C-alpha cells in the first residue's frame, strides 16, 4: 500500500505518517513535506522517484504526472485498468493526503500580486479531485483533524465505502471553497466585487432545531470562525432564534456597550442605553412590555445575577449577551423554555460582513453591506430654524430606524426607545401606529427625538410628530417635497436635520 502526502499545513503530518508506516504503508511525498518527514527520521520516497521527472519551474510542476494520477485514478475492480497499469509501470496510490497552498492566508497578509499568484495551488487540487473521484478505492484526506479518524478506521478494518464517501464529499467541499475564494478575490480586486459569478461559501456550525417552521429543515453556516465564539449555555437554537439574535445583536452593538435591545420577530420592540444595565433593561422593557413577552433580548455587556433576576420577572425566549455569569445562569435554571447564549467576553460583537445578500426565487440579490456612521447624524445638515445641541437621542433613533424593516419611524427619549412603527407600507402610518401604541401604553413621548430611515414624502408625518410634542427629527431628505417638510418643522418649532443617506431595510 502507498500513501502520497503533500501538505501545506504540516500540523500532525509526522505522527500521521508514522501511523501509516506502522500499518504497512509506503510513504511518497513532495518538497517541503518530504523534508519534514525525512528530518523526523521516517523512511519516505521523494515524488520525483515515482515520476522519473524532477520538480521544475520553481516547484510549479511536480505532481502533474501520469505515474501519480494514473496510480490514483485507475479502477482496481476493472481488469483492463489493472492490466494497463501493469503495462505502463504505474503503481497504485491508495491514500492521498493533501491540503492546499494557503491562498486565503496570503491575501489577508499581503497585497503583492506576484506572491498571491504563486500561492494558487494547481497540483494539490488536481490530486484531491483525482482521489475523490476514485473514492471507491482511494482514501482522500484534506483535513488534519481527520488524521486520527483515518488511522483508527484502518486499524479497526472500518475503511468502508461509506467512510471513504464521507471523506470524498469533504474533499470536494475543500476544493470548491478554495476555487471560490480565488474567484471572489480576483473579482474583488479587478471587478469591484461584482463578477459574472458570485460564490457564497459557508461552513456548517450546527443544525437548527428546525427551519422557520417545524416542517422545514435548517442549519447555521458561518463564513469564517465567528460562531465558534457563540457559547450555547442553555437550550437548542432554532432558525428563527438565530435570525432574531442577529437583529438584536446588530442594534445592540450599534448602540454601544451598556445597551439592551429586545426583538420580536426580527423587529425591535425595546431598546435603551442608560447608566447601568439594569436601568437599560427596565427602560427597554417599558417601551412595549406586551411584545417583549417571549422575545429575544440582547445585552451588550455582562449579565449578573441581579440583572438576571430582573429579566426573569417576565418570560423571554432567548437571552444573548457578552457574558452571562454562572450565578446569572442559575437564576434561569428552572425556566425550561429560555435559551441562553454568550460570547464569553465583556461585550457583544458582530463580524461586520462587507457584503449582504438575500434569496429571491430563482437566485439571490447581492450588495455591499449597509453601515450607519455616527457622523451621518452628528454632522447632519440643520434645515430648520431651530436646532438642538445634544444629538444623542437623534443618533440612537436613527440607528434603530436604519436597522429595522422599512418603512420605519423610531422615537427615542432620554436614551430609551419610547415608540416605533416598522414594516409599514406608508411612512405616516408607521408614525401614527408608533404614537398610538405609546399612548395606549401610557408612554409620554413629549420631548422625544424622531428618526426615519428614508425621507418623508409629505409633511403629514411632521404634523403628527408635532401633535405628540416631538422636539427634533432626523431623516435623509431628498424628497421633491422637502420644502414642505421643512416648512412644517418650522411651523411647529421642531428641529429638523437631513443626513443625505437613506437606509432602507427590506
Short mmCIF file of C-alpha atoms in Angstrom, two decimals:
data_model
loop_
_atom_site.label_atom_id
_atom_site.label_comp_id
_atom_site.label_asym_id
_atom_site.label_seq_id
_atom_site.Cartn_x
_atom_site.Cartn_y
_atom_site.Cartn_z
CA UNK A 1 0.00 0.00 0.00
CA UNK A 2 1.20 3.51 -0.80
CA UNK A 3 0.23 6.88 0.61
CA UNK A 4 1.00 10.19 -1.06
CA UNK A 5 1.42 13.04 1.45
CA UNK A 6 1.71 16.63 0.21
CA UNK A 7 0.53 19.26 2.66
CA UNK A 8 0.91 22.98 3.12
CA UNK A 9 -0.26 22.80 6.73
CA UNK A 10 2.22 20.42 8.37
CA UNK A 11 0.21 20.12 11.61
CA UNK A 12 0.22 16.47 12.74
CA UNK A 13 1.70 15.18 9.48
CA UNK A 14 4.70 13.43 11.09
CA UNK A 15 2.52 11.45 13.52
CA UNK A 16 0.09 10.63 10.70
CA UNK A 17 2.92 9.34 8.53
CA UNK A 18 4.29 7.26 11.42
CA UNK A 19 0.84 5.74 11.92
CA UNK A 20 0.57 4.87 8.24
CA UNK A 21 4.05 3.29 8.21
CA UNK A 22 3.10 1.19 11.22
CA UNK A 23 0.11 -0.05 9.19
CA UNK A 24 2.35 -1.09 6.32
CA UNK A 25 2.11 1.94 4.02
CA UNK A 26 4.99 3.13 1.88
CA UNK A 27 5.13 6.93 2.10
CA UNK A 28 5.61 9.07 -1.00
CA UNK A 29 5.94 12.81 -0.57
CA UNK A 30 6.77 16.14 -2.18
CA UNK A 31 9.13 19.06 -1.48
CA UNK A 32 8.56 20.60 1.92
CA UNK A 33 6.52 17.69 3.25
CA UNK A 34 9.24 15.23 2.18
CA UNK A 35 11.87 17.26 4.05
CA UNK A 36 9.78 17.42 7.24
CA UNK A 37 9.23 13.67 7.21
CA UNK A 38 12.86 12.95 6.32
CA UNK A 39 14.10 15.23 9.11
CA UNK A 40 11.85 13.31 11.51
CA UNK A 41 13.75 10.14 10.62
CA UNK A 42 10.98 8.50 8.60
CA UNK A 43 11.53 6.37 5.54
CA UNK A 44 9.93 8.35 2.73
CA UNK A 45 10.18 8.32 -1.08
CA UNK A 46 10.52 11.63 -2.88
CA UNK A 47 7.90 12.16 -5.62
CA UNK A 48 10.48 12.50 -8.42
CA UNK A 49 11.49 8.86 -7.84
CA UNK A 50 7.93 7.92 -8.82
CA UNK A 51 7.51 10.32 -11.71
CA UNK A 52 11.05 9.86 -13.08
CA UNK A 53 10.95 13.60 -13.62
CA UNK A 54 12.30 16.38 -11.41
CA UNK A 55 10.25 19.18 -9.89
CA UNK A 56 10.54 22.12 -12.24
CA UNK A 57 9.68 25.77 -12.75
CA UNK A 58 10.35 26.60 -9.09
CA UNK A 59 8.00 23.84 -7.94
CA UNK A 60 5.10 24.85 -10.19
CA UNK A 61 5.16 21.34 -11.71
CA UNK A 62 5.82 18.31 -9.56
CA UNK A 63 2.78 16.02 -9.24
CA UNK A 64 1.12 16.61 -12.63
CA UNK A 65 2.29 13.28 -13.96
CA UNK A 66 0.60 10.04 -15.16
CA UNK A 67 2.59 7.97 -12.65
CA UNK A 68 0.89 10.00 -9.93
CA UNK A 69 -2.61 10.43 -11.35
CA UNK A 70 -2.64 7.05 -13.02
CA UNK A 71 -1.77 5.47 -9.66
CA UNK A 72 -4.64 7.37 -8.04
CA UNK A 73 -7.29 7.07 -10.75
CA UNK A 74 -7.13 3.62 -12.27
CA UNK A 75 -10.04 1.43 -11.19
CA UNK A 76 -8.94 -1.59 -9.20
CA UNK A 77 -12.13 -3.53 -9.99
CA UNK A 78 -11.64 -3.32 -13.76
CA UNK A 79 -9.27 -5.98 -15.15
CA UNK A 80 -8.40 -3.88 -18.20
CA UNK A 81 -7.42 -0.94 -15.91
CA UNK A 82 -5.27 -3.25 -13.78
CA UNK A 83 -3.65 -4.74 -16.87
CA UNK A 84 -2.99 -1.33 -18.39
CA UNK A 85 -1.43 -0.06 -15.15
CA UNK A 86 0.96 -3.04 -15.15
CA UNK A 87 1.83 -2.46 -18.78
CA UNK A 88 2.63 1.20 -18.12
CA UNK A 89 4.51 0.51 -14.89
CA UNK A 90 2.02 2.51 -12.78
CA UNK A 91 1.87 1.52 -9.12
CA UNK A 92 -1.33 2.13 -7.14
CA UNK A 93 -1.63 5.01 -4.68
CA UNK A 94 -4.16 4.01 -2.04
CA UNK A 95 -4.26 7.11 0.16
CA UNK A 96 -3.81 10.76 -0.74
CA UNK A 97 -3.30 13.36 1.96
CA UNK A 98 -3.30 16.92 0.63
CA UNK A 99 -4.11 20.38 1.92
CA UNK A 100 -3.61 23.35 -0.30
CA UNK A 101 -1.33 26.37 -0.58
CA UNK A 102 -2.55 29.00 1.90
CA UNK A 103 -4.23 31.34 -0.60
CA UNK A 104 -6.67 32.87 1.91
CA UNK A 105 -3.93 33.47 4.47
CA UNK A 106 -1.78 35.06 1.75
CA UNK A 107 -4.40 37.61 0.64
CA UNK A 108 -5.01 38.51 4.27
CA UNK A 109 -1.28 39.08 4.77
CA UNK A 110 -0.17 40.85 1.60
CA UNK A 111 -1.36 42.77 -1.45
CA UNK A 112 1.66 41.63 -3.51
CA UNK A 113 0.01 40.10 -6.57
CA UNK A 114 3.09 38.09 -7.59
CA UNK A 115 3.13 36.37 -4.19
CA UNK A 116 -0.62 35.86 -4.32
CA UNK A 117 -0.42 34.20 -7.73
CA UNK A 118 2.32 31.84 -6.52
CA UNK A 119 0.04 30.74 -3.69
CA UNK A 120 -2.59 29.42 -6.05
CA UNK A 121 -2.27 25.65 -5.81
CA UNK A 122 -2.54 23.64 -9.03
CA UNK A 123 -1.22 20.15 -8.35
CA UNK A 124 -2.88 19.92 -4.93
CA UNK A 125 -6.50 20.41 -6.06
CA UNK A 126 -5.87 18.10 -9.00
CA UNK A 127 -4.69 15.28 -6.72
CA UNK A 128 -7.61 15.89 -4.36
CA UNK A 129 -10.13 15.70 -7.20
CA UNK A 130 -8.49 12.60 -8.65
CA UNK A 131 -8.52 10.76 -5.33
CA UNK A 132 -12.07 11.90 -4.57
CA UNK A 133 -13.26 10.69 -7.97
CA UNK A 134 -11.80 7.25 -7.27
CA UNK A 135 -13.03 7.10 -3.66
CA UNK A 136 -14.19 3.52 -4.22
CA UNK A 137 -10.52 2.52 -3.97
CA UNK A 138 -8.67 5.54 -2.59
CA UNK A 139 -8.81 7.36 0.75
CA UNK A 140 -8.64 11.14 0.35
CA UNK A 141 -7.67 13.19 3.42
CA UNK A 142 -7.79 17.01 3.32
CA UNK A 143 -8.23 17.93 6.99
CA UNK A 144 -5.55 17.39 9.70
CA UNK A 145 -8.40 16.91 12.16
CA UNK A 146 -9.23 13.67 10.34
CA UNK A 147 -5.82 12.03 10.72
CA UNK A 148 -6.67 10.11 13.89
CA UNK A 149 -10.05 9.09 12.49
CA UNK A 150 -8.43 7.68 9.34
CA UNK A 151 -5.77 5.76 11.28
CA UNK A 152 -8.44 4.32 13.57
CA UNK A 153 -10.58 3.23 10.62
CA UNK A 154 -7.60 1.48 9.04
CA UNK A 155 -6.59 -0.21 12.30
CA UNK A 156 -10.11 -1.44 13.04
CA UNK A 157 -10.91 -2.53 9.47
CA UNK A 158 -13.58 0.18 9.17
CA UNK A 159 -12.27 1.58 5.91
CA UNK A 160 -15.69 1.15 4.35
CA UNK A 161 -17.14 2.61 1.18
CA UNK A 162 -19.34 4.85 3.34
CA UNK A 163 -16.29 6.08 5.24
CA UNK A 164 -14.42 6.92 2.03
CA UNK A 165 -17.55 8.55 0.60
CA UNK A 166 -17.72 10.88 3.60
CA UNK A 167 -14.10 11.91 3.01
CA UNK A 168 -14.80 12.31 -0.73
CA UNK A 169 -17.60 14.82 -0.06
CA UNK A 170 -15.36 16.73 2.31
CA UNK A 171 -12.62 16.79 -0.35
CA UNK A 172 -14.88 18.32 -3.00
CA UNK A 173 -16.10 20.87 -0.46
CA UNK A 174 -12.45 21.69 0.21
CA UNK A 175 -11.55 22.31 -3.45
CA UNK A 176 -14.84 24.12 -4.16
CA UNK A 177 -14.21 26.54 -1.31
CA UNK A 178 -10.62 27.04 -2.45
CA UNK A 179 -11.61 27.88 -6.02
CA UNK A 180 -14.47 30.09 -4.81
CA UNK A 181 -12.07 32.06 -2.62
CA UNK A 182 -9.75 32.65 -5.56
CA UNK A 183 -12.56 33.66 -7.93
CA UNK A 184 -14.13 36.02 -5.38
CA UNK A 185 -10.75 37.58 -4.63
CA UNK A 186 -9.99 38.20 -8.30
CA UNK A 187 -13.41 39.80 -8.78
CA UNK A 188 -12.86 41.88 -5.67
CA UNK A 189 -9.50 43.05 -6.98
CA UNK A 190 -10.44 43.66 -10.60
CA UNK A 191 -14.26 43.92 -10.80
CA UNK A 192 -15.16 45.80 -7.59
CA UNK A 193 -16.51 42.58 -6.10
CA UNK A 194 -19.22 42.05 -8.72
CA UNK A 195 -18.02 39.49 -11.26
CA UNK A 196 -20.04 37.36 -13.66
CA UNK A 197 -20.24 34.71 -10.94
CA UNK A 198 -20.58 35.15 -7.19
CA UNK A 199 -19.72 32.32 -4.80
CA UNK A 200 -21.11 32.21 -1.27
CA UNK A 201 -19.42 29.57 0.86
CA UNK A 202 -20.19 28.76 4.47
CA UNK A 203 -19.07 26.14 6.95
CA UNK A 204 -21.79 24.37 8.92
CA UNK A 205 -21.74 25.15 12.62
CA UNK A 206 -24.77 23.09 13.64
CA UNK A 207 -28.25 22.02 12.58
CA UNK A 208 -31.03 24.15 13.99
CA UNK A 209 -33.99 22.61 15.73
CA UNK A 210 -35.93 23.21 12.51
CA UNK A 211 -36.29 25.93 9.89
CA UNK A 212 -38.64 28.90 10.05
CA UNK A 213 -41.41 26.35 10.64
CA UNK A 214 -41.34 22.82 12.12
CA UNK A 215 -41.81 21.16 8.72
CA UNK A 216 -38.63 22.83 7.38
CA UNK A 217 -35.03 21.76 7.98
CA UNK A 218 -32.43 24.34 8.95
CA UNK A 219 -28.77 24.85 9.84
CA UNK A 220 -26.36 27.64 10.76
CA UNK A 221 -23.42 28.23 8.43
CA UNK A 222 -20.59 30.69 9.03
CA UNK A 223 -18.27 32.48 6.62
CA UNK A 224 -15.28 32.39 8.95
CA UNK A 225 -14.92 31.10 12.52
CA UNK A 226 -17.15 33.77 14.06
CA UNK A 227 -19.76 31.46 15.57
CA UNK A 228 -17.10 29.34 17.26
CA UNK A 229 -17.27 32.06 19.91
CA UNK A 230 -21.00 31.55 20.47
CA UNK A 231 -21.50 29.58 23.68
CA UNK A 232 -24.77 27.68 23.91
CA UNK A 233 -25.36 27.76 27.66
CA UNK A 234 -28.95 26.53 27.74
CA UNK A 235 -31.44 25.37 25.12
CA UNK A 236 -31.34 24.45 21.46
CA UNK A 237 -31.32 27.35 18.98
CA UNK A 238 -33.89 27.41 16.21
CA UNK A 239 -33.62 29.04 12.80
CA UNK A 240 -35.81 31.95 13.94
CA UNK A 241 -33.84 32.33 17.18
CA UNK A 242 -30.67 32.89 15.17
CA UNK A 243 -32.18 35.49 12.85
CA UNK A 244 -33.66 37.32 15.86
CA UNK A 245 -30.33 37.12 17.70
CA UNK A 246 -28.69 38.65 14.64
CA UNK A 247 -31.21 41.51 14.51
CA UNK A 248 -30.96 42.24 18.24
CA UNK A 249 -27.17 41.97 18.37
CA UNK A 250 -26.64 44.28 15.39
CA UNK A 251 -28.69 47.01 17.06
CA UNK A 252 -27.08 46.48 20.47
CA UNK A 253 -23.57 46.67 19.01
CA UNK A 254 -24.54 49.76 17.02
CA UNK A 255 -25.87 51.49 20.17
CA UNK A 256 -22.77 50.58 22.16
CA UNK A 257 -21.71 48.82 25.33
CA UNK A 258 -24.30 49.04 28.10
CA UNK A 259 -27.29 48.85 25.76
CA UNK A 260 -30.17 46.40 25.95
CA UNK A 261 -32.32 45.55 22.92
CA UNK A 262 -35.49 43.46 22.80
CA UNK A 263 -36.55 41.96 19.47
CA UNK A 264 -39.72 40.16 18.44
CA UNK A 265 -39.96 38.50 15.02
CA UNK A 266 -36.89 40.35 13.77
CA UNK A 267 -38.03 43.83 14.83
CA UNK A 268 -37.07 45.81 17.94
CA UNK A 269 -39.80 46.45 20.47
CA UNK A 270 -37.49 47.89 23.12
CA UNK A 271 -34.04 49.44 23.34
CA UNK A 272 -32.17 51.57 25.85
CA UNK A 273 -28.71 52.79 26.74
CA UNK A 274 -28.69 54.10 30.31
CA UNK A 275 -26.20 54.48 33.14
CA UNK A 276 -26.31 50.78 34.07
CA UNK A 277 -27.60 47.57 32.52
CA UNK A 278 -30.46 47.08 34.96
CA UNK A 279 -31.83 50.52 34.13
CA UNK A 280 -31.25 49.87 30.43
CA UNK A 281 -33.28 46.66 30.73
CA UNK A 282 -36.11 48.36 32.61
CA UNK A 283 -36.34 51.21 30.10
CA UNK A 284 -36.14 48.84 27.12
CA UNK A 285 -38.93 46.71 28.57
CA UNK A 286 -41.10 49.76 29.27
CA UNK A 287 -41.30 50.61 25.56
CA UNK A 288 -43.55 47.60 24.87
CA UNK A 289 -43.83 45.03 27.66
CA UNK A 290 -46.57 43.15 25.79
CA UNK A 291 -44.45 42.49 22.69
CA UNK A 292 -41.39 41.77 24.87
CA UNK A 293 -43.11 38.65 26.23
CA UNK A 294 -41.42 35.69 24.54
CA UNK A 295 -38.91 37.98 22.84
CA UNK A 296 -35.17 37.87 22.20
CA UNK A 297 -33.02 40.03 24.47
CA UNK A 298 -29.52 41.23 23.57
CA UNK A 299 -27.44 42.63 26.44
CA UNK A 300 -24.30 44.42 25.32
CA UNK A 301 -22.39 43.67 28.48
CA UNK A 302 -22.27 41.16 31.33
CA UNK A 303 -25.48 39.67 32.74
CA UNK A 304 -25.06 39.47 36.52
CA UNK A 305 -27.30 37.69 39.00
CA UNK A 306 -29.07 40.98 39.77
CA UNK A 307 -29.83 41.69 36.11
CA UNK A 308 -30.90 38.09 35.57
CA UNK A 309 -33.41 38.39 38.40
CA UNK A 310 -34.91 41.47 36.73
CA UNK A 311 -35.14 39.80 33.32
CA UNK A 312 -36.56 36.65 34.90
CA UNK A 313 -39.68 38.56 36.00
CA UNK A 314 -41.12 38.04 32.52
CA UNK A 315 -40.82 35.23 30.00
CA UNK A 316 -38.15 35.79 27.37
CA UNK A 317 -37.32 33.05 24.89
CA UNK A 318 -33.69 33.96 24.20
CA UNK A 319 -31.01 35.90 26.06
CA UNK A 320 -27.77 36.73 24.26
CA UNK A 321 -25.02 38.71 26.00
CA UNK A 322 -21.33 39.41 26.01
CA UNK A 323 -21.21 37.16 29.05
CA UNK A 324 -23.77 35.53 31.35
CA UNK A 325 -22.20 34.74 34.72
CA UNK A 326 -22.63 31.35 36.34
CA UNK A 327 -24.74 32.95 39.10
CA UNK A 328 -26.96 34.52 36.44
CA UNK A 329 -27.36 31.18 34.67
CA UNK A 330 -28.54 29.63 37.92
CA UNK A 331 -31.32 32.24 38.13
CA UNK A 332 -32.73 30.83 34.88
CA UNK A 333 -32.12 27.17 35.75
CA UNK A 334 -35.77 26.39 36.46
CA UNK A 335 -37.05 28.14 33.34
CA UNK A 336 -37.37 25.29 30.87
CA UNK A 337 -38.06 27.33 27.74
CA UNK A 338 -35.44 30.05 27.97
CA UNK A 339 -32.32 29.75 25.79
CA UNK A 340 -29.06 31.33 26.89
CA UNK A 341 -26.11 32.29 24.70
CA UNK A 342 -23.00 34.36 25.26
CA UNK A 343 -19.64 35.15 23.66
CA UNK A 344 -17.59 34.71 26.84
CA UNK A 345 -16.42 38.33 26.84
CA UNK A 346 -17.27 41.76 28.23
CA UNK A 347 -19.46 42.89 25.34
CA UNK A 348 -21.23 41.76 22.20
CA UNK A 349 -19.66 41.91 18.77
CA UNK A 350 -20.64 41.22 15.19
CA UNK A 351 -18.47 40.08 12.31
CA UNK A 352 -19.12 43.22 10.25
CA UNK A 353 -19.55 41.41 6.91
CA UNK A 354 -18.72 43.68 3.98
CA UNK A 355 -21.37 42.17 1.69
CA UNK A 356 -25.02 41.28 2.07
CA UNK A 357 -27.35 39.07 0.04
CA UNK A 358 -30.92 37.87 0.03
CA UNK A 359 -32.53 34.87 -1.60
CA UNK A 360 -35.20 35.52 -4.20
CA UNK A 361 -36.97 32.81 -6.15
CA UNK A 362 -34.51 31.51 -8.71
CA UNK A 363 -31.44 33.29 -7.37
CA UNK A 364 -30.26 35.97 -4.98
CA UNK A 365 -29.55 39.68 -4.92
CA UNK A 366 -26.13 40.73 -3.69
CA UNK A 367 -24.85 44.07 -2.44
CA UNK A 368 -22.24 45.82 -0.35
CA UNK A 369 -23.34 45.90 3.28
CA UNK A 370 -25.06 48.93 4.79
CA UNK A 371 -23.47 50.65 7.77
CA UNK A 372 -24.72 53.62 9.78
CA UNK A 373 -21.97 56.08 10.62
CA UNK A 374 -22.27 58.34 13.67
CA UNK A 375 -21.25 61.38 11.63
CA UNK A 376 -24.32 60.97 9.44
CA UNK A 377 -26.32 62.37 12.35
CA UNK A 378 -23.67 64.29 14.25
CA UNK A 379 -22.75 66.22 11.09
CA UNK A 380 -26.25 66.25 9.56
CA UNK A 381 -27.43 69.45 7.89
CA UNK A 382 -29.77 71.55 10.02
CA UNK A 383 -32.55 72.64 7.65
CA UNK A 384 -34.94 74.09 10.23
CA UNK A 385 -34.79 77.42 12.02
CA UNK A 386 -34.31 75.82 15.42
CA UNK A 387 -31.76 73.16 16.30
CA UNK A 388 -30.65 71.04 19.26
CA UNK A 389 -27.23 70.84 20.89
CA UNK A 390 -27.47 67.24 22.14
CA UNK A 391 -27.98 64.75 19.31
CA UNK A 392 -27.63 61.55 21.35
CA UNK A 393 -31.30 60.65 21.12
CA UNK A 394 -31.40 61.55 17.42
CA UNK A 395 -28.42 59.27 16.78
CA UNK A 396 -29.94 56.39 18.73
CA UNK A 397 -33.30 56.76 16.98
CA UNK A 398 -31.60 56.91 13.57
CA UNK A 399 -29.57 53.74 14.20
CA UNK A 400 -32.65 51.84 15.36
CA UNK A 401 -34.66 53.02 12.35
CA UNK A 402 -31.86 52.07 9.94
CA UNK A 403 -31.64 48.54 11.36
CA UNK A 404 -35.41 47.95 11.32
CA UNK A 405 -37.69 46.90 8.47
CA UNK A 406 -38.86 49.79 6.27
CA UNK A 407 -40.97 51.84 6.46
CA UNK A 408 -39.77 52.66 9.96
CA UNK A 409 -40.12 55.62 12.29
CA UNK A 410 -38.45 55.45 15.71
CA UNK A 411 -38.84 57.72 18.73
CA UNK A 412 -36.19 57.94 21.45
CA UNK A 413 -36.31 59.91 24.69
CA UNK A 414 -33.53 60.14 27.27
CA UNK A 415 -31.61 57.19 25.82
CA UNK A 416 -34.57 54.83 25.50
CA UNK A 417 -36.86 53.80 22.66
CA UNK A 418 -40.37 55.03 23.53
CA UNK A 419 -42.21 54.24 20.30
CA UNK A 420 -41.58 52.55 16.97
CA UNK A 421 -43.52 51.78 13.83
CA UNK A 422 -41.95 49.37 11.36
CA UNK A 423 -42.61 47.34 8.25
CA UNK A 424 -45.45 49.62 7.16
CA UNK A 425 -46.45 50.39 3.57
CA UNK A 426 -46.93 54.05 4.50
CA UNK A 427 -44.45 56.18 6.43
CA UNK A 428 -47.19 58.28 8.02
CA UNK A 429 -48.91 55.06 9.11
CA UNK A 430 -45.64 53.99 10.75
CA UNK A 431 -45.50 57.33 12.58
CA UNK A 432 -49.15 57.18 13.65
CA UNK A 433 -49.00 53.49 14.66
CA UNK A 434 -45.97 54.10 16.88
CA UNK A 435 -47.56 57.08 18.63
CA UNK A 436 -50.90 55.33 19.06
CA UNK A 437 -49.25 52.35 20.74
CA UNK A 438 -47.22 54.63 23.01
CA UNK A 439 -50.43 56.39 24.02
CA UNK A 440 -52.14 53.08 24.77
CA UNK A 441 -49.20 52.08 26.98
CA UNK A 442 -49.24 55.42 28.77
CA UNK A 443 -45.78 56.39 27.50
CA UNK A 444 -45.05 60.10 27.35
CA UNK A 445 -43.21 60.84 24.09
CA UNK A 446 -43.24 64.60 24.52
CA UNK A 447 -39.72 65.94 24.00
CA UNK A 448 -38.56 62.79 22.18
CA UNK A 449 -36.33 62.65 19.11
CA UNK A 450 -37.75 61.07 15.98
CA UNK A 451 -35.92 59.35 13.14
CA UNK A 452 -36.90 57.97 9.77
CA UNK A 453 -34.58 55.77 7.71
CA UNK A 454 -35.83 57.39 4.47
CA UNK A 455 -37.23 60.77 3.52
CA UNK A 456 -40.74 61.92 4.37
CA UNK A 457 -42.64 62.17 1.07
CA UNK A 458 -45.18 64.53 2.63
CA UNK A 459 -45.37 66.86 5.62
CA UNK A 460 -48.04 64.74 7.34
CA UNK A 461 -45.51 62.75 9.41
CA UNK A 462 -44.09 66.01 10.80
CA UNK A 463 -47.59 67.23 11.61
CA UNK A 464 -48.25 64.01 13.54
CA UNK A 465 -44.93 64.41 15.36
CA UNK A 466 -45.89 67.96 16.38
CA UNK A 467 -49.16 66.73 17.91
CA UNK A 468 -47.13 64.36 20.11
CA UNK A 469 -44.66 67.07 21.18
CA UNK A 470 -41.59 65.74 19.31
CA UNK A 471 -38.65 68.15 19.66
CA UNK A 472 -36.29 67.01 16.88
CA UNK A 473 -36.36 64.92 13.71
CA UNK A 474 -33.59 63.37 11.64
CA UNK A 475 -34.19 61.92 8.18
CA UNK A 476 -32.22 61.55 4.93
CA UNK A 477 -34.05 64.25 2.96
CA UNK A 478 -34.23 64.09 -0.81
CA UNK A 479 -37.99 64.28 -1.38
CA UNK A 480 -39.39 66.58 -4.08
CA UNK A 481 -41.47 67.99 -1.21
CA UNK A 482 -38.57 68.64 1.18
CA UNK A 483 -39.53 72.32 1.24
CA UNK A 484 -42.99 71.43 2.57
CA UNK A 485 -41.47 69.16 5.22
CA UNK A 486 -39.05 71.92 6.30
CA UNK A 487 -41.91 74.42 6.37
CA UNK A 488 -43.92 72.09 8.64
CA UNK A 489 -40.96 71.72 11.02
CA UNK A 490 -40.56 75.49 11.21
CA UNK A 491 -44.28 76.00 11.78
CA UNK A 492 -44.18 73.63 14.75
CA UNK A 493 -40.79 74.72 16.11
CA UNK A 494 -39.25 71.30 15.56
CA UNK A 495 -35.53 70.88 14.86
CA UNK A 496 -35.07 69.08 11.54
CA UNK A 497 -31.87 67.52 10.20
CA UNK A 498 -31.11 65.92 6.84
CA UNK A 499 -28.37 63.26 6.68
CA UNK A 500 -28.35 62.74 2.93
CA UNK A 501 -28.09 58.96 3.40
CA UNK A 502 -31.01 56.54 3.06
CA UNK A 503 -31.09 53.21 4.95
CA UNK A 504 -33.88 51.03 3.55
CA UNK A 505 -34.04 47.54 5.05
CA UNK A 506 -36.31 45.23 3.08
#
